[in-house]
XYZ file of N, CA, C and O in Angstrom:
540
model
N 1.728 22.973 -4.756
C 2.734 23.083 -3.729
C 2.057 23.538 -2.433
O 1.210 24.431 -2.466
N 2.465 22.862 -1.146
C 2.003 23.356 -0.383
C 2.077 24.697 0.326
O 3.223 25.140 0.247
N 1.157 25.591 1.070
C 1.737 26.984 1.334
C 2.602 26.946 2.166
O 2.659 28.077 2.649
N 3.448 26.193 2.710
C 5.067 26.128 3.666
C 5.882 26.405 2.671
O 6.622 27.367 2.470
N 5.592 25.159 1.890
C 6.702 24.964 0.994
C 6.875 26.350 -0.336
O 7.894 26.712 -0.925
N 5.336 26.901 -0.463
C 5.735 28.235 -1.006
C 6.366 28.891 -0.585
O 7.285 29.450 -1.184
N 6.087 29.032 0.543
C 7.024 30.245 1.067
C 8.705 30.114 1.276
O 9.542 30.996 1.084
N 8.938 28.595 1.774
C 10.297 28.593 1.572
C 10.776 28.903 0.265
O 11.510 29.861 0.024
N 10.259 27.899 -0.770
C 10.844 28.098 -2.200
C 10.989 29.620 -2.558
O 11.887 29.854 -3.367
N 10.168 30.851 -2.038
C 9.931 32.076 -2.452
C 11.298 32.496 -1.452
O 12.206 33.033 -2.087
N 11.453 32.381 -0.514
C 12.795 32.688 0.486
C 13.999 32.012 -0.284
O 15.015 32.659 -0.538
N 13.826 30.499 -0.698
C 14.921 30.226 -1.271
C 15.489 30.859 -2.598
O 16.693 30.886 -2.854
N 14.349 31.447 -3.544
C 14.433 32.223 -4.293
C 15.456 33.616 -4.035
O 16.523 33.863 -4.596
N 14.937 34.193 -3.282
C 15.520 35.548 -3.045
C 16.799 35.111 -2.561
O 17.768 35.700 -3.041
N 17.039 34.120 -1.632
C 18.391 34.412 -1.258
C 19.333 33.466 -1.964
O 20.347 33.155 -1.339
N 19.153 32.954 -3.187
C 20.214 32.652 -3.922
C 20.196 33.504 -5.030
O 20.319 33.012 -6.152
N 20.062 34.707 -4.883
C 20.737 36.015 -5.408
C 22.054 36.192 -4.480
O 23.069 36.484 -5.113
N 22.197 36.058 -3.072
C 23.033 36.089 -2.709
C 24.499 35.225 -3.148
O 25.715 35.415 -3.122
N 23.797 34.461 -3.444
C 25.230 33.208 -4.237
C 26.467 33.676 -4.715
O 26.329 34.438 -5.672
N 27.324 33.529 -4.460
C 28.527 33.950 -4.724
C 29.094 32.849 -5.907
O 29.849 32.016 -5.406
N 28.865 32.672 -7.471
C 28.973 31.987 -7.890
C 29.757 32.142 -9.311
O 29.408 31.463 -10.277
N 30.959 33.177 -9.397
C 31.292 33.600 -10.117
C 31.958 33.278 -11.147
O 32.105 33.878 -12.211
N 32.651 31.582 -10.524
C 33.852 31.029 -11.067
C 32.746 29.569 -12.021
O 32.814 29.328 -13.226
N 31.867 28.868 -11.021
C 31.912 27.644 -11.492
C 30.164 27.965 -12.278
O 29.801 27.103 -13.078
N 29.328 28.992 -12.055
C 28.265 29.516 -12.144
C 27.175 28.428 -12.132
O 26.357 28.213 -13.027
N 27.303 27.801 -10.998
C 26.053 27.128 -10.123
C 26.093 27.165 -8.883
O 26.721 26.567 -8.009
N 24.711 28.602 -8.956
C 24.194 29.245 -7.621
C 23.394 27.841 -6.832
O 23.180 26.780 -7.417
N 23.080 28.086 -5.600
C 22.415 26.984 -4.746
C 22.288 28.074 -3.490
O 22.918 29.080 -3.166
N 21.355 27.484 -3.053
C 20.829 28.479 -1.527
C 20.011 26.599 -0.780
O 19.537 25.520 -1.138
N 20.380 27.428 0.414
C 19.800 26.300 1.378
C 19.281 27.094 2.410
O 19.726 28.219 2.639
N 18.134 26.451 3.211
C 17.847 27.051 4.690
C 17.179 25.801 5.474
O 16.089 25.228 5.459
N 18.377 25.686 6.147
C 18.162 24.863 7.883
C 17.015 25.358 8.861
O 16.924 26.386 9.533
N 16.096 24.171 8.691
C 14.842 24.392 10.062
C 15.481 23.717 10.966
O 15.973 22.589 10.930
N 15.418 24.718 12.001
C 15.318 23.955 13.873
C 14.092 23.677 13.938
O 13.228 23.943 13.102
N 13.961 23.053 15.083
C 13.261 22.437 16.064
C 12.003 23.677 16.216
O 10.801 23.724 15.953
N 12.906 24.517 16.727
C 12.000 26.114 17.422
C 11.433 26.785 16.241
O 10.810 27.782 16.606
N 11.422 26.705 15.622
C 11.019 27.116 13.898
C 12.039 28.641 13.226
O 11.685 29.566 12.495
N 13.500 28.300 13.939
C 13.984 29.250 13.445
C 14.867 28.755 11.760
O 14.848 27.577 11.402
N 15.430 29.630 11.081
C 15.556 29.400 9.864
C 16.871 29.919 9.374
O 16.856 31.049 8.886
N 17.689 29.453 9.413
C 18.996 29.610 8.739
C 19.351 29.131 7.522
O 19.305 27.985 7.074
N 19.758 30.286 6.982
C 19.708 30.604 5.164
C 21.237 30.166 5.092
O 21.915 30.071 6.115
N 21.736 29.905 3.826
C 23.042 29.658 3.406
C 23.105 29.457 1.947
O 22.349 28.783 1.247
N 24.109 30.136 1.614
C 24.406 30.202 0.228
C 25.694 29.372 -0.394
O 26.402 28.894 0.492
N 26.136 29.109 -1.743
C 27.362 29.044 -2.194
C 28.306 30.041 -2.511
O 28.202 30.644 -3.579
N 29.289 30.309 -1.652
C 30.419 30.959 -1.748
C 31.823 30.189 -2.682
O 32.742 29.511 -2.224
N 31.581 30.559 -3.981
C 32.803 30.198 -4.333
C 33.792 30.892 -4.072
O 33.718 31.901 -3.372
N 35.329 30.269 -4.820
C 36.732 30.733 -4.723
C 37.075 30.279 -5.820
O 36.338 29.518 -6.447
N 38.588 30.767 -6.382
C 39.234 30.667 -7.812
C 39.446 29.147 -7.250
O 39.433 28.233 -8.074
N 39.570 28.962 -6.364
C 40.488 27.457 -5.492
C 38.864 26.533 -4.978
O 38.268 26.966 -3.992
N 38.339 25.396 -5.679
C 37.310 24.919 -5.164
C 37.010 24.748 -3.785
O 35.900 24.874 -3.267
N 38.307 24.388 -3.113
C 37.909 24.028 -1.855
C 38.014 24.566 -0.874
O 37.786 24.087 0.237
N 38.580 26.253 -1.266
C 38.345 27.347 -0.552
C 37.091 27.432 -0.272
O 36.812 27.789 0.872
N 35.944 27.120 -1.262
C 34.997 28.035 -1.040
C 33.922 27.293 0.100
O 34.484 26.872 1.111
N 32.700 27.135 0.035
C 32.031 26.634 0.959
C 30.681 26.452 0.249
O 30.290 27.206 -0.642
N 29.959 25.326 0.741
C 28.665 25.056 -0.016
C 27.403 25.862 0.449
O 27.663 26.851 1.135
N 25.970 25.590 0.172
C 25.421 26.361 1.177
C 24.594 25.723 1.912
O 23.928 26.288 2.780
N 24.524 24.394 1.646
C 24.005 23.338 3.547
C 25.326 23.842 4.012
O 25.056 24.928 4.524
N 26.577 23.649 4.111
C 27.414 23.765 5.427
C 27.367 25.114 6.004
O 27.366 25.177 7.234
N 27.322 26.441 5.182
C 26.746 27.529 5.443
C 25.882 27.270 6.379
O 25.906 27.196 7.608
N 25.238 27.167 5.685
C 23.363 26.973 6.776
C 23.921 26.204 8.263
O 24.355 26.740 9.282
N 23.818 25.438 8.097
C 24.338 23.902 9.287
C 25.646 25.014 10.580
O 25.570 25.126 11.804
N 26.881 25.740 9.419
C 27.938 26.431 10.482
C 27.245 27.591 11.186
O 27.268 27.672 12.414
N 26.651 28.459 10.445
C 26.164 29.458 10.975
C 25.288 28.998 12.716
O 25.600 29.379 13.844
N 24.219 28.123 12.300
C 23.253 27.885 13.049
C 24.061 27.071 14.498
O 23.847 27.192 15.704
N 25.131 26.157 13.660
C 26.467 25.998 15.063
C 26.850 27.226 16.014
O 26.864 27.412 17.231
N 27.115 27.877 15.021
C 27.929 29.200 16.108
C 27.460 29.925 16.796
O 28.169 30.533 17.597
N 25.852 30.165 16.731
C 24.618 30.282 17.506
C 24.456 29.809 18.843
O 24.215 30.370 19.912
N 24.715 28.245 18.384
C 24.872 27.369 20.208
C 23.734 26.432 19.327
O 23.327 25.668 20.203
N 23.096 26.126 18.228
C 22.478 25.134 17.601
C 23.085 24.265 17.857
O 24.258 24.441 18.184
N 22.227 22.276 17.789
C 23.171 21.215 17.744
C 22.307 20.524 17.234
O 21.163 20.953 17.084
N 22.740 19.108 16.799
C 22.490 18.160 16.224
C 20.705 18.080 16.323
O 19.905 18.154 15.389
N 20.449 17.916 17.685
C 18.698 17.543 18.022
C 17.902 18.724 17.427
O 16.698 18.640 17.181
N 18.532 19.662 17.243
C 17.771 20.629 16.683
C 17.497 20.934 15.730
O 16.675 21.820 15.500
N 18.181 20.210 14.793
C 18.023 20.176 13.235
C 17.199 19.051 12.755
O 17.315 17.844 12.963
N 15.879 20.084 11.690
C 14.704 18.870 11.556
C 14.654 18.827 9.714
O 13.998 18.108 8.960
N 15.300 19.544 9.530
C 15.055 19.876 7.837
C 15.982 21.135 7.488
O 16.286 22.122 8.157
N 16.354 20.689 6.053
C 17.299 21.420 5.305
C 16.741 21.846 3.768
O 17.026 21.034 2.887
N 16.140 22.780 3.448
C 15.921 22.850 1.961
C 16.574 23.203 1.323
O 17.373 23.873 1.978
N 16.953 23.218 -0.194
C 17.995 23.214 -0.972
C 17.776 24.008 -2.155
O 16.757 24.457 -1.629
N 17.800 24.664 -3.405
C 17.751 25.566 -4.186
C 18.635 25.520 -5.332
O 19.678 26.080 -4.996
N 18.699 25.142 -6.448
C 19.645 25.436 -7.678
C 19.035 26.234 -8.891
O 17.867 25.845 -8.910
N 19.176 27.029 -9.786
C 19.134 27.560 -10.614
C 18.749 27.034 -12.079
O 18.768 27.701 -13.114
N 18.262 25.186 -11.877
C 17.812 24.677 -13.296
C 16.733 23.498 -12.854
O 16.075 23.324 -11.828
N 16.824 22.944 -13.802
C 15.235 22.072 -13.726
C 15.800 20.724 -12.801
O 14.954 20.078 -12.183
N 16.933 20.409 -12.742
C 17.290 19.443 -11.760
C 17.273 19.618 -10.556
O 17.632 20.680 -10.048
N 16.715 18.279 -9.671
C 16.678 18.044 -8.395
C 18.124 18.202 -7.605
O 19.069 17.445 -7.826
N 18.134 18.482 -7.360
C 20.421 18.470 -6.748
C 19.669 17.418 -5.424
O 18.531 17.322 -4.964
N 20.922 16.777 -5.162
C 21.114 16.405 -3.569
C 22.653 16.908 -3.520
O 23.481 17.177 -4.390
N 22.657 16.913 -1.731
C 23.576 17.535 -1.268
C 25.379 16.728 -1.849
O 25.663 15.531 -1.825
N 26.019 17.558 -2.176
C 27.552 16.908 -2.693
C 28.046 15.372 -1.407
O 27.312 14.687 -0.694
N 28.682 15.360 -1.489
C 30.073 14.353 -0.749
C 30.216 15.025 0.587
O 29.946 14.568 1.697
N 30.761 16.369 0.209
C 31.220 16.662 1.230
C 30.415 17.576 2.327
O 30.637 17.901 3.494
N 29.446 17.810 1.450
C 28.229 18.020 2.423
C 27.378 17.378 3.101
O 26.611 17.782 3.974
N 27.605 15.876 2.472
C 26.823 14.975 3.167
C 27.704 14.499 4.389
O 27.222 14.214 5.486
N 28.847 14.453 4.125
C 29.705 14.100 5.490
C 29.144 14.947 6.562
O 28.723 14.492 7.625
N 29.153 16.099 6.265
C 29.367 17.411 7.174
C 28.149 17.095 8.045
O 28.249 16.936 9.262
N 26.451 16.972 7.055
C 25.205 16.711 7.333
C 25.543 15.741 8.402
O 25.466 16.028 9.596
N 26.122 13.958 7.701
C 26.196 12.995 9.371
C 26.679 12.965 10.208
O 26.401 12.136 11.074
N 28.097 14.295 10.408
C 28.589 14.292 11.455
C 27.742 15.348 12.577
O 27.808 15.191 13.796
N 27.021 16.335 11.969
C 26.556 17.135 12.565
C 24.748 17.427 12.570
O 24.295 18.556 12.759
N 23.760 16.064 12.301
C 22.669 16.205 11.909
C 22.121 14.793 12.156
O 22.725 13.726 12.044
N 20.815 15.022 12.525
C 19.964 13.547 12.841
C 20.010 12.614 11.925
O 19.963 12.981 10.751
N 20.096 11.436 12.182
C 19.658 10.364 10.366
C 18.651 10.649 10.252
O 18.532 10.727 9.029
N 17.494 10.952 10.791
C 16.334 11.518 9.906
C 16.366 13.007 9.754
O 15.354 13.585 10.151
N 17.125 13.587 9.362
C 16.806 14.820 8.945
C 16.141 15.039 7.853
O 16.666 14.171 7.156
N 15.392 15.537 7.184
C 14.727 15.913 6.049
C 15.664 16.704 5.283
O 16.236 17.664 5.799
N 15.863 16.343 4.030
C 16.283 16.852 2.951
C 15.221 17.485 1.783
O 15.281 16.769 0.784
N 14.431 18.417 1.638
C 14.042 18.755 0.616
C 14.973 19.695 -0.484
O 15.788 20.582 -0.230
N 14.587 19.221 -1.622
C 15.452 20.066 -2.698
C 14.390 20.285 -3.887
O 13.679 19.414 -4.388
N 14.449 21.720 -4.239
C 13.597 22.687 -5.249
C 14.400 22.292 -6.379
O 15.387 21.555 -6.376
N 13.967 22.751 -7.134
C 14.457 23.116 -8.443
C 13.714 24.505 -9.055
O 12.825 25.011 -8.371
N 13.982 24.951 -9.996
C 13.628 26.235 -10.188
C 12.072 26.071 -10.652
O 11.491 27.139 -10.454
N 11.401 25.298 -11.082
C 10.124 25.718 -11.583
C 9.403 25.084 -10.274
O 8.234 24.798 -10.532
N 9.873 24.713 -8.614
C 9.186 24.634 -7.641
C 8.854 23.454 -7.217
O 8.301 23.239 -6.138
N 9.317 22.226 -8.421
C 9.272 21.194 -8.280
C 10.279 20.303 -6.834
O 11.468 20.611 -6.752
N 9.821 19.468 -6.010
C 10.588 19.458 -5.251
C 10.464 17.662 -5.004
O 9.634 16.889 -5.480
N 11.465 17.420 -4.207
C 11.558 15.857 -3.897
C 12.197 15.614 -2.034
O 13.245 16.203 -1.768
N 11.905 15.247 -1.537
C 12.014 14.863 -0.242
C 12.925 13.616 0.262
O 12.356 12.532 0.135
N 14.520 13.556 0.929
C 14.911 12.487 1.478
C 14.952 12.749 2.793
O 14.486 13.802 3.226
N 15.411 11.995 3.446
C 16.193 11.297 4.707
C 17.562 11.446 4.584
O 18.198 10.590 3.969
N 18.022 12.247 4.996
C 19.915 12.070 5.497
C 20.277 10.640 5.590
O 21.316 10.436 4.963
N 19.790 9.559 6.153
C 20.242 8.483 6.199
C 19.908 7.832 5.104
O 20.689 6.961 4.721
N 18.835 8.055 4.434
C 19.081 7.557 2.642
C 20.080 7.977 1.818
O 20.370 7.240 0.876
N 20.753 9.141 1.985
C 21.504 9.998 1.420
C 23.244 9.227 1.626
O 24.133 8.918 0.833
N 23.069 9.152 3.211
C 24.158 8.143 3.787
C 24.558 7.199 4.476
O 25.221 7.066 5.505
N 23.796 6.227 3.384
C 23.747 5.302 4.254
C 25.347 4.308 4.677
O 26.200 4.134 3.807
N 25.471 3.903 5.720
C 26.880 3.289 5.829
C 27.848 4.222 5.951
O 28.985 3.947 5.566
N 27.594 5.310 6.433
C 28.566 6.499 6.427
C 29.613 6.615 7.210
O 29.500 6.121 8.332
N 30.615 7.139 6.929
C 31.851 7.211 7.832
C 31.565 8.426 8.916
O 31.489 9.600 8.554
N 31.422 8.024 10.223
C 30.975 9.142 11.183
C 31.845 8.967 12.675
O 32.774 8.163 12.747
N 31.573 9.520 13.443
C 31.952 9.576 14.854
C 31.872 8.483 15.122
O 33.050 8.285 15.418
N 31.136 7.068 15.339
C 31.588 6.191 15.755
C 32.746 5.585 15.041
O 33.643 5.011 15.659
N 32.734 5.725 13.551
C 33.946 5.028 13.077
C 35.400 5.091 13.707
O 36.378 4.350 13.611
N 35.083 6.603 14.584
C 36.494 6.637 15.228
C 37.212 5.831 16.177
O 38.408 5.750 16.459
N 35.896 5.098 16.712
C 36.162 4.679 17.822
C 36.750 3.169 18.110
O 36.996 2.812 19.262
């Protein structure tokens, strides 16, 4: 593994202790790279009610919004689950990702023994329903 990617995986480690995962018990941690090399962490917050709760790319992605972050500034998202599978981001995180994230954004996702795999947001969605569809 490379030493970046150690160190995230070791960050992604620690902060999916934070996971709030009480109901469905699959923890996930994510952390959003900007541009500037800053790093916004995000966890899964569940609820008794699924769709109360919140994932932890949109975590990552809202936080770094409310900052004054935007779209050009987001270059990579890493991802974190608690078993030997690769996760990619849900449905509704991937919406969230094309409305608010480059088509090339980098997607990396860990798995617990460090193993990791690398997409493209626009592999992820391709043909996606976005802001122009509105129009």
């Amino acid at each position: 593994m490379e030493e970046y990617n150690t160190k995230i995986f070791r960050r992604l480690n620690s902060l999916i202790e934070n996971s709030s995962s009480k109901y469905y018990h699959y923890p996930v941690a994510a952390i959003l790279e900007c541009t500037d090399g800053s790093l916004w962490p995000g966890v899964n917050i569940e609820t008794s009610s699924p769709q109360a709760g919140i994932c932890a790319e949109r975590c990552a992605i809202f936080s770094a919004i409310a900052e004054g972050y935007q779209k050009e500034h987001f270059q990579r998202i890493y991802l974190l689950n608690k078993t030997e599978n690769i996760i990619t981001p849900c449905f509704i995180c991937r919406q969230a990702l094309n409305d608010y994230c480059n088509p090339n954004l980098e997607v990396v996702s860990f798995n617990i023994l460090g193993e990791s795999k690398k997409y493209l947001l626009k592999e992820l969605c391709n043909d996606a329903f976005g802001e122009d569809s509105l129009k």
